[in-house]
Coordinates of C-alpha atoms and ligand atoms in Angstrom, one line a residue:
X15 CA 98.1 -3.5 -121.5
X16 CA 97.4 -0.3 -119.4
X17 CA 98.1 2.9 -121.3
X18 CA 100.8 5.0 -119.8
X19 CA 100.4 6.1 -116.3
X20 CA 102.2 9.5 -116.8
X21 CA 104.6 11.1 -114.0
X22 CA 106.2 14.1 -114.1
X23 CA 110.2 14.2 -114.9
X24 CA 110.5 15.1 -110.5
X25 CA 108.5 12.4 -109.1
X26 CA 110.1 9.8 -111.6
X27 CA 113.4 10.9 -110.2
X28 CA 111.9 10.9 -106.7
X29 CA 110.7 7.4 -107.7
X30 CA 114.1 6.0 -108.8
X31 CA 115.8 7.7 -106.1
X32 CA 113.6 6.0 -103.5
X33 CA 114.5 2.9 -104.9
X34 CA 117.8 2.2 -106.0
X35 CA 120.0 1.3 -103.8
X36 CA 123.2 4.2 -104.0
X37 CA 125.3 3.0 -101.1
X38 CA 129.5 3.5 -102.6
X39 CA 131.5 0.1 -103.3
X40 CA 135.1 0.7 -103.2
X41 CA 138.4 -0.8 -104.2
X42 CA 141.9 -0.8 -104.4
X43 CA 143.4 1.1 -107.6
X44 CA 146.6 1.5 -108.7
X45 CA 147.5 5.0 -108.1
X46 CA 148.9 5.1 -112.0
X47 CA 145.3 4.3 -112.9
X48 CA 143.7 6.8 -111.0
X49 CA 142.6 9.5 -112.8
X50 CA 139.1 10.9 -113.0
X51 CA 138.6 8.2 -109.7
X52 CA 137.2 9.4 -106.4
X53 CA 139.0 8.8 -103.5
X54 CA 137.0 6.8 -100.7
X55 CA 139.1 7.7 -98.0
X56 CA 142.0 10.3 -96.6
X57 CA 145.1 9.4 -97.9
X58 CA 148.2 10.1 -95.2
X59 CA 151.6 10.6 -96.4
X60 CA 154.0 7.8 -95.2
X61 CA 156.7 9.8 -95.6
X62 CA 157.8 13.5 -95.7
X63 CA 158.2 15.5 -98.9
X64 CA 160.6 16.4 -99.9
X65 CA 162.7 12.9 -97.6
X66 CA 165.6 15.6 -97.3
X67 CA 166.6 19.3 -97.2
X68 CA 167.7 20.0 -100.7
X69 CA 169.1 22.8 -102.9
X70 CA 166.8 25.0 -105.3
X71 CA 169.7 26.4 -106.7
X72 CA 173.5 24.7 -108.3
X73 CA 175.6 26.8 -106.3
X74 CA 177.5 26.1 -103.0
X75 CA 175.8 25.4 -99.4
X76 CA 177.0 27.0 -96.7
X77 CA 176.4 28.7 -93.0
X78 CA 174.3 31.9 -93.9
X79 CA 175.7 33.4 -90.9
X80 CA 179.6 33.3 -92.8
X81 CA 178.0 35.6 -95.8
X82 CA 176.7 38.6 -93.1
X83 CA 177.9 41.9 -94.7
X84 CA 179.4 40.4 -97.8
X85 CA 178.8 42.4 -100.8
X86 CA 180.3 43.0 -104.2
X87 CA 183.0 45.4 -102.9
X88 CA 183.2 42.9 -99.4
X89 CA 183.6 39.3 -100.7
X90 CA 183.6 36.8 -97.9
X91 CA 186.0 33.8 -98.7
X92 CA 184.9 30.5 -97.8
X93 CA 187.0 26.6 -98.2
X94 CA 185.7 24.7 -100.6
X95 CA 185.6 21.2 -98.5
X96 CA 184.1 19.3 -100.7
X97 CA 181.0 18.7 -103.2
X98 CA 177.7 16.9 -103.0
X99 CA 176.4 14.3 -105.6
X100 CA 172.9 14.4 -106.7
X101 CA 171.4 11.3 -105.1
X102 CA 174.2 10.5 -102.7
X103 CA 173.7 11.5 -99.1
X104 CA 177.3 13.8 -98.8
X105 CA 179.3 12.3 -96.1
X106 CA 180.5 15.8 -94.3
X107 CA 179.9 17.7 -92.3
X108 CA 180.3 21.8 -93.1
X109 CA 181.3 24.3 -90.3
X110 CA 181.7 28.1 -90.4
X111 CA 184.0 29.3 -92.9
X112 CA 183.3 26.3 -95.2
X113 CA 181.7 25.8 -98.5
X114 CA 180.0 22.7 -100.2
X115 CA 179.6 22.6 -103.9
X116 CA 176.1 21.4 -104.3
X117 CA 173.4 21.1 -107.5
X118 CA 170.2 21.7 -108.0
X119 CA 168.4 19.0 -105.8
X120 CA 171.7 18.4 -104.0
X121 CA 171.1 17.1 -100.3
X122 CA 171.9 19.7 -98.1
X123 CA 175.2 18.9 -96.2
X124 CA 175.2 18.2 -92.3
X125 CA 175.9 21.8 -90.9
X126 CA 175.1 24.2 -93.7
X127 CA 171.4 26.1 -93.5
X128 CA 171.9 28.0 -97.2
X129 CA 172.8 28.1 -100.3
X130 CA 174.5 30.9 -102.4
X131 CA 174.2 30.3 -106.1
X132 CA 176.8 29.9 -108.5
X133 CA 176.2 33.6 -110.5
X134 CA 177.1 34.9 -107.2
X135 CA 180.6 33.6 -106.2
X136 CA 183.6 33.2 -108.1
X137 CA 185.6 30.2 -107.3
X138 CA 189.5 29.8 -107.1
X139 CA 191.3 26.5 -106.6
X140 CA 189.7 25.3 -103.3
X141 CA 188.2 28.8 -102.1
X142 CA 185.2 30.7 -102.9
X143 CA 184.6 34.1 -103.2
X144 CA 180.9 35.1 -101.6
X145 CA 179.3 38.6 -102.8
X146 CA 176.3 38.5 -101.6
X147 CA 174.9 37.6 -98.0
X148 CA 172.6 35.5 -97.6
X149 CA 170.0 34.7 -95.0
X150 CA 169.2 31.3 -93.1
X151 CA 167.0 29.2 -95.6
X152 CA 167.7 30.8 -98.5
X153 CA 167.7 28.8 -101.5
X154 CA 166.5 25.6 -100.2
X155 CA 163.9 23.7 -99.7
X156 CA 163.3 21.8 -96.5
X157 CA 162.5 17.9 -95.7
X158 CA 158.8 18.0 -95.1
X159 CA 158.1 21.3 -96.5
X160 CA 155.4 19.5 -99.0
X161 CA 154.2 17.7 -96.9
X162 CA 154.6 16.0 -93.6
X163 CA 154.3 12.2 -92.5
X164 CA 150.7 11.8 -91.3
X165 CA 149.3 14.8 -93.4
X166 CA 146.4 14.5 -95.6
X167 CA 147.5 14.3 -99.5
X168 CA 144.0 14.3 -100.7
X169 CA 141.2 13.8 -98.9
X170 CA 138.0 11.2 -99.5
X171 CA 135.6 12.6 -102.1
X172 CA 138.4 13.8 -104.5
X173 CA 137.7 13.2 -107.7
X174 CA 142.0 12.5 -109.0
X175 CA 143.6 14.9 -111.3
X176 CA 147.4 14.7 -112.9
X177 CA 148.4 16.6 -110.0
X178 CA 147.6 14.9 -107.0
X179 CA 148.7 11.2 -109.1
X180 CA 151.9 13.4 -109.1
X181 CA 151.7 13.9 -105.5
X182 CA 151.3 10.3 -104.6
X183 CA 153.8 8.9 -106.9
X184 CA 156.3 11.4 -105.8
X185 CA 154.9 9.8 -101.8
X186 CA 155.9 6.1 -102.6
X187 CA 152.1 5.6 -102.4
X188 CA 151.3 2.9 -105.1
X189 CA 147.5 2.0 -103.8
X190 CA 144.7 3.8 -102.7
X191 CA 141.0 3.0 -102.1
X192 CA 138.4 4.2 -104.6
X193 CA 134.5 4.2 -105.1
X194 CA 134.1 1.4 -108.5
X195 CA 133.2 1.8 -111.2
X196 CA 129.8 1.0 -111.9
X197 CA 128.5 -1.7 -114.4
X198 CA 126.6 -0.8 -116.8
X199 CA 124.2 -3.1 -119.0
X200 CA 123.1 -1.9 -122.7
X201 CA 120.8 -4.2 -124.6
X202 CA 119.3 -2.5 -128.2
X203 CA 116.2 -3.7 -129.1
X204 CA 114.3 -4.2 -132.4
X205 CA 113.5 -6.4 -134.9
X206 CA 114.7 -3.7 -137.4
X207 CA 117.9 -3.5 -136.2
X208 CA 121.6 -4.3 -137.2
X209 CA 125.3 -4.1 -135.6
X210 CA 127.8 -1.7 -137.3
X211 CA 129.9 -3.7 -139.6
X212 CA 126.6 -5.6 -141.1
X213 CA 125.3 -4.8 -144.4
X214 CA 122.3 -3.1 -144.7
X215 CA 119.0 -3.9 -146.5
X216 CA 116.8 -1.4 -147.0
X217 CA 114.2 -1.3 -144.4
X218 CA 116.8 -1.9 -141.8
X219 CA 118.2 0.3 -139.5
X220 CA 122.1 0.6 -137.9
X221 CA 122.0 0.5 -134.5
X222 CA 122.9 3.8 -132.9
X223 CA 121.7 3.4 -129.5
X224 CA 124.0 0.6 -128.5
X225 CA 127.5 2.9 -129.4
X226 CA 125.7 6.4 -128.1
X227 CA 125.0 4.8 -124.9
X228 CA 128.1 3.2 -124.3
X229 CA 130.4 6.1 -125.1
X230 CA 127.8 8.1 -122.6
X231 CA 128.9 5.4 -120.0
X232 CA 132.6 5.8 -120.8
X233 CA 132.2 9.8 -120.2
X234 CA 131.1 9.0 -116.8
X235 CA 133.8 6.8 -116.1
X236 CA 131.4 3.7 -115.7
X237 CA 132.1 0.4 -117.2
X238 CA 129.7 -0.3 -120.5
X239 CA 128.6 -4.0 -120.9
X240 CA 126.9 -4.6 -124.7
X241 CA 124.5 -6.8 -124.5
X242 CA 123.7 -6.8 -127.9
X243 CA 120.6 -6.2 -130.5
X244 CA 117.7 -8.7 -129.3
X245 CA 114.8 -9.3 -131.2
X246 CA 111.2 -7.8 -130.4
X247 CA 110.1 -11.3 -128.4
X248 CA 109.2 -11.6 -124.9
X249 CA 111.5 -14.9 -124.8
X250 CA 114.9 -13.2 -126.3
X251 CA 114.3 -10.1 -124.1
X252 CA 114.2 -12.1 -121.2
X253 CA 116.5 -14.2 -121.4
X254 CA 118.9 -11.2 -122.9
X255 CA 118.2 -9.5 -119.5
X256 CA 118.8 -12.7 -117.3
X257 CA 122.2 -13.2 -118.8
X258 CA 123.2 -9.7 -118.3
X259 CA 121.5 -8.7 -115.0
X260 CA 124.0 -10.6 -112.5
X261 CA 126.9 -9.0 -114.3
X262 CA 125.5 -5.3 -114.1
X263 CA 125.1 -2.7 -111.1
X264 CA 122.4 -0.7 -114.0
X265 CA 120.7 -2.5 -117.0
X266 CA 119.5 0.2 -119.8
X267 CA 117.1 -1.2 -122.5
X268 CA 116.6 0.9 -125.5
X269 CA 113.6 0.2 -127.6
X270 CA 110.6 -1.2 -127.0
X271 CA 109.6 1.1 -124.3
X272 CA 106.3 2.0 -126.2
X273 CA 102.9 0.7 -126.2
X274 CA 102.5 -1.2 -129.4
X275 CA 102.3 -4.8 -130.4
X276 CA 105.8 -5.0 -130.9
X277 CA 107.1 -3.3 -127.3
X278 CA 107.9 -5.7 -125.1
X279 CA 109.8 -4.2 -122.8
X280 CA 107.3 -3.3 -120.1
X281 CA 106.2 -7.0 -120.5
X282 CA 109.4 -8.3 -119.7
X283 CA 109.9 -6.3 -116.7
X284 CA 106.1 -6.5 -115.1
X285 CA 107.2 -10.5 -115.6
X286 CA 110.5 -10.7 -114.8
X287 CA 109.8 -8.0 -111.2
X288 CA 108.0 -8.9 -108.3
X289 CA 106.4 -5.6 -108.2
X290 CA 104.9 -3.7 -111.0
X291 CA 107.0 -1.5 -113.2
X292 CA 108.2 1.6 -110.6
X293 CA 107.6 4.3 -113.5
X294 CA 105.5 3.9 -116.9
X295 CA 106.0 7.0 -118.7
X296 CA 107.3 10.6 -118.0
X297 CA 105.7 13.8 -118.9
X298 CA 108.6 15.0 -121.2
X299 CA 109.8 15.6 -124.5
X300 CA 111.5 13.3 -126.3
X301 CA 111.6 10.8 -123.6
X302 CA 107.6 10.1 -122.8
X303 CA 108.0 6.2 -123.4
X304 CA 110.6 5.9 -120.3
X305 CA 110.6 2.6 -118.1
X306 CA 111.6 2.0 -114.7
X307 CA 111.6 -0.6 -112.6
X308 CA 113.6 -2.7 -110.1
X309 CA 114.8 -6.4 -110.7
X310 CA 115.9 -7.3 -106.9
X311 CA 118.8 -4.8 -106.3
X312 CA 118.7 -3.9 -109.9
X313 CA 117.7 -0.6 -111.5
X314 CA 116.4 -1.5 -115.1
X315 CA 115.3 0.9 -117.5
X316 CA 112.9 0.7 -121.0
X317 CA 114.7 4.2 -122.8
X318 CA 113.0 5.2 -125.8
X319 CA 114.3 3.6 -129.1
X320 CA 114.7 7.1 -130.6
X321 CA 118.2 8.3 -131.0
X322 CA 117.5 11.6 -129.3
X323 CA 115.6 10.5 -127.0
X324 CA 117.6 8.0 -125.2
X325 CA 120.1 10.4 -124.9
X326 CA 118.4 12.8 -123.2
X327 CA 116.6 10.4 -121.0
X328 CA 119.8 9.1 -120.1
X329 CA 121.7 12.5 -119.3
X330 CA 118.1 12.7 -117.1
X331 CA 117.3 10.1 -114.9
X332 CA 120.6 7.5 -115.1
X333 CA 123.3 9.5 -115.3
X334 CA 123.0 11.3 -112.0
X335 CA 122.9 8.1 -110.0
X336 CA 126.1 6.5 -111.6
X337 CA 128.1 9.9 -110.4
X338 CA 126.2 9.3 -107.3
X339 CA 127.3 5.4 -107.3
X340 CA 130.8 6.4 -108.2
X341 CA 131.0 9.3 -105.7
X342 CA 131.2 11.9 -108.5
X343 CA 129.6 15.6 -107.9
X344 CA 129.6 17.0 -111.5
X345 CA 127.5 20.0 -112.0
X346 CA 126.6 20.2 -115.0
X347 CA 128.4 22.4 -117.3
X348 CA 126.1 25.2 -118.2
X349 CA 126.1 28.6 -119.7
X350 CA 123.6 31.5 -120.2
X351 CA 122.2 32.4 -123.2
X352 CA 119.8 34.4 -124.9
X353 CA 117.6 32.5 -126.8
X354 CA 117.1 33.4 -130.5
X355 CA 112.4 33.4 -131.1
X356 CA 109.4 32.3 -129.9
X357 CA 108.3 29.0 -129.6
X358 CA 105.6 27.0 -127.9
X359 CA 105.5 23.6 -125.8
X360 CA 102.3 22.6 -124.1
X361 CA 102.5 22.8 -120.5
X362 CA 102.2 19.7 -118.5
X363 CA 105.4 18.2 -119.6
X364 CA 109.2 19.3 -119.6
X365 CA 110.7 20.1 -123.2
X366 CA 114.3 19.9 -124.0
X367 CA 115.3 21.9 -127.0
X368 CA 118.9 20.5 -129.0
X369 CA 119.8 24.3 -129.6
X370 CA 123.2 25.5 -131.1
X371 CA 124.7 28.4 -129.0
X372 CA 126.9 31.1 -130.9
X373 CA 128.3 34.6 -129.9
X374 CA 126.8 37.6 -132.2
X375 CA 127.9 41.2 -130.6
X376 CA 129.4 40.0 -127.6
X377 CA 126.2 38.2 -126.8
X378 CA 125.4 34.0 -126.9
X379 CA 122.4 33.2 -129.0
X380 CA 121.1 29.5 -128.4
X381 CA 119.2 28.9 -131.1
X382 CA 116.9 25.8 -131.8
X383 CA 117.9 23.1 -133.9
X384 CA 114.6 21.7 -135.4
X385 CA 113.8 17.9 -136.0
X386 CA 112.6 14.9 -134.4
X387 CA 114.1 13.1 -131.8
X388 CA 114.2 10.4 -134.3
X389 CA 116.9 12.4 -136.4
X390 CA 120.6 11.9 -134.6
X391 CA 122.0 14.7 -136.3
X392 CA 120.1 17.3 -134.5
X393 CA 122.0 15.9 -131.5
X394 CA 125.2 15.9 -133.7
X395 CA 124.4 19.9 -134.6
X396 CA 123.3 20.9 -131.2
X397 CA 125.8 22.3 -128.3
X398 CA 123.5 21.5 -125.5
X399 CA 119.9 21.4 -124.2
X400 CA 117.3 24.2 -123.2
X401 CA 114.8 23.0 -120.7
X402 CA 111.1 24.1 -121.1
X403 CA 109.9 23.9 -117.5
X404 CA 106.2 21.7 -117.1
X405 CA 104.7 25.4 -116.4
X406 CA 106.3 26.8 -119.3
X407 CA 104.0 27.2 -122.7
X408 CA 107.6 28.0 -124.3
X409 CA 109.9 30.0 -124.7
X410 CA 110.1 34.2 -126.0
X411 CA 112.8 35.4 -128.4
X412 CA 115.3 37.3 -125.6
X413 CA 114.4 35.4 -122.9
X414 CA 117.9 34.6 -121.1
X415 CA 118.0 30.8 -120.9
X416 CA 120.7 27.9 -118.9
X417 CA 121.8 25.9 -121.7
X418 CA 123.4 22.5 -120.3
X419 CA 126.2 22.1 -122.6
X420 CA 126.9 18.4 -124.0
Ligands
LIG7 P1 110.8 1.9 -130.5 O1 111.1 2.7 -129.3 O2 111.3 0.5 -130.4 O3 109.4 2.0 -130.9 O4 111.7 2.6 -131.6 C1 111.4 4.0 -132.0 C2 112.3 4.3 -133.2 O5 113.6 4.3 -132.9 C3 112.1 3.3 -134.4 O6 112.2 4.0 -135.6 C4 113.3 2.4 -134.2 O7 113.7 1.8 -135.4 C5 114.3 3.4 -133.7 N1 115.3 2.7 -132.9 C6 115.1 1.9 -131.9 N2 116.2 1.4 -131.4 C7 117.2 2.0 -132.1 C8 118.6 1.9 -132.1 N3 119.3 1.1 -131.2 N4 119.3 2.6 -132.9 C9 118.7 3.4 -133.9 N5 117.4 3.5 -133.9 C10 116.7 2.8 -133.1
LIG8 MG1 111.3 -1.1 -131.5

């Protein structure tokens, strides 16, 4: 086999980007499962919001013009003509000199264009006693003033929070069109390997990959699809990846990814592709043993079998096209730090650093967290990741650095 033809981390995602295919599918949700989705198109109100002019206020409605110069010392007297039920359109209809009991959400009586609440009037038998005025509108809140049939309620791109699943319940809207989910394929590789739950022998080692990868999916909001722990053979792998590839919009190998007797990733996919393998190593670290290729209209890729390292391949060159798939624009979440020494990386490939990042005198220090990408737990300490750009031959104690939190 050909040793690895390296690219750097931009053409690799210049590569995949030229390649996969990120053209939105869409489908009708259930507004009550909509969070975190992105909308595909406007959604119009059907109807107005609020359906009726309603009361902000338990008090009595009225004609605002009847309270002009009332006051403490000048009560206006008004007849009490009746009361409205919450939920019940009131069957009246109030002229001047007239008074409505109404509650808090009340519908606003034919006629009246106010209320005056309750602290302010003092009732007796079938009159009331108004000491204040009060203007046109005043504690109400008018039919449409949400918003109106034929307005936008949120608009295509919006990625849903609690509020605007609020605002569509509270339209009658039940359904709305959203980008899917995308489909997402893990298969673990290695002879080594064994599912959580198994016993262990020694010389065996849990899976990791298969549970870090999927909850990575889940944070996305993608759909995970295990495909299990296959064995380091050229016939399991493939047939592993036939059975899963017509289920799956991305397949994501981990293990294997390498150059020795054992890899048999890159085999698989030179094989199982009609063209030869789209990427064959990237010039960064961890992550230099990175696959890529297309099966038909499927991305597949060979991720390192180290723990840190499929992470951080993932976060690099998958994740961004499931947002992109899903309709997601997620920045990620960074902060600025300074970072804590000196250290080197050899220019020509792009370093992420697991650092920790903590707050001495008002300042944030990200600090390194040393080990191999083999050991999990650096991942487990760390906060985030420090990039060490290709030109870089590392990093000064001081330097300000972006630290994309996890
Ligand atoms: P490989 O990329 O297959 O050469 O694996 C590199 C290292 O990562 C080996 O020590 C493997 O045992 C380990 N490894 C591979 N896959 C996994 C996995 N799914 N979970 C935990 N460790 C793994
Ligand atoms: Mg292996």
């Amino acid at each position: 086999m050909e040793f690895f033809e390296f690219v750097t981390p931009k053409e690799a995602l210049q590569t995949i980007e030229a390649n996969i295919d990120l053209k939105k599918k869409t489908e009708k949700i259930n507004v009550t499962k909509g969070l975190d989705r992105v909308v595909a198109f406007d959604v119009l109100a059907a109807e107005d919001l609020p359906a009726f002019t309603k009361s902000t206020m338990d008090g009595y409605a009225i004609q605002a013009g009847d309270t002009f110069g009332a006051s403490e010392q000048t009560p206006q007297t008004l007849d009490i003509i009746g009361e409205v039920e919450m939920g019940v359109r009131p069957n009246l209809e109030l002229k001047a000199g007239q008074a409505v009991e109404i509650p808090t959400g009340g519908m606003l009586p034919d006629g009246a264009d106010a209320v005056v609440m309750i602290e302010r009037v003092e009732t007796k038998a079938d009159e009331v006693k108004v000491y204040t005025s009060v203007s046109p509108g005043a504690n109400i809140v008018r039919k449409g003033s949400d918003i109106l049939q034929g307005e936008v309620v949120v608009s295509a791109g919006h990625c849903l929070r609690p509020q605007d699943i609020g605002a569509l319940a509270g339209l009658g809207i039940t359904e709305i069109e959203a980008y899917k989910k995308p489909k997402v394929g893990i298969i673990s590789t290695g002879n080594e390997l064994i599912s959580l739950g198994e016993e262990l022998n020694p010389s065996q080692t849990r899976d990791i990959n298969t549970y870090s990868l999927t909850s990575l999916v889940e944070e996305l909001g993608a759909i995970p699809i295990q495909g299990g722990i296959i064995e380091d053979s050229n016939k399991a792998l493939k047939q592993a990846v036939d059975e899963l590839a017509p289920q799956v919009d991305f397949l994501l190998i981990s293990g294997g990814s390498s150059v020795g007797a054992r890899d048999v990733t890159y085999e698989v996919l030179e094989e199982l592709g009609t063209e030869d393998v789209l990427i064959h190593g990237i010039a960064i670290k961890p992550g230099k043993p990175t696959l890529f290729t297309m099966l038909d209209e499927l991305p597949v890729y060979g991720l390192p079998g180290h723990p840190v390292s499929v992470m951080v391949t993932f976060n690099k060159f998958v994740a961004p096209y499931i947002n992109q798939k899903m309709g997601v624009i997620k920045p990620p979440s960074t902060v600025k730090a300074e970072f804590s020494q000196n250290i080197s990386s050899d220019p020509g490939r792009e370093d992420y650093l697991r650092v920790t990042v903590e707050k001495e005198n008002n300042n944030l220090i990200a600090r390194p967290v040393r080990g191999e990408s083999s050991l999990i737990m650096t991942m487990v300490e760390a906060d985030g990741l420090v990039r060490v750009p290709l030109s870089r031959e590392g990093l000064t104690a001081g330097e300000e650095v972006k630290v994309e939190l996890f």
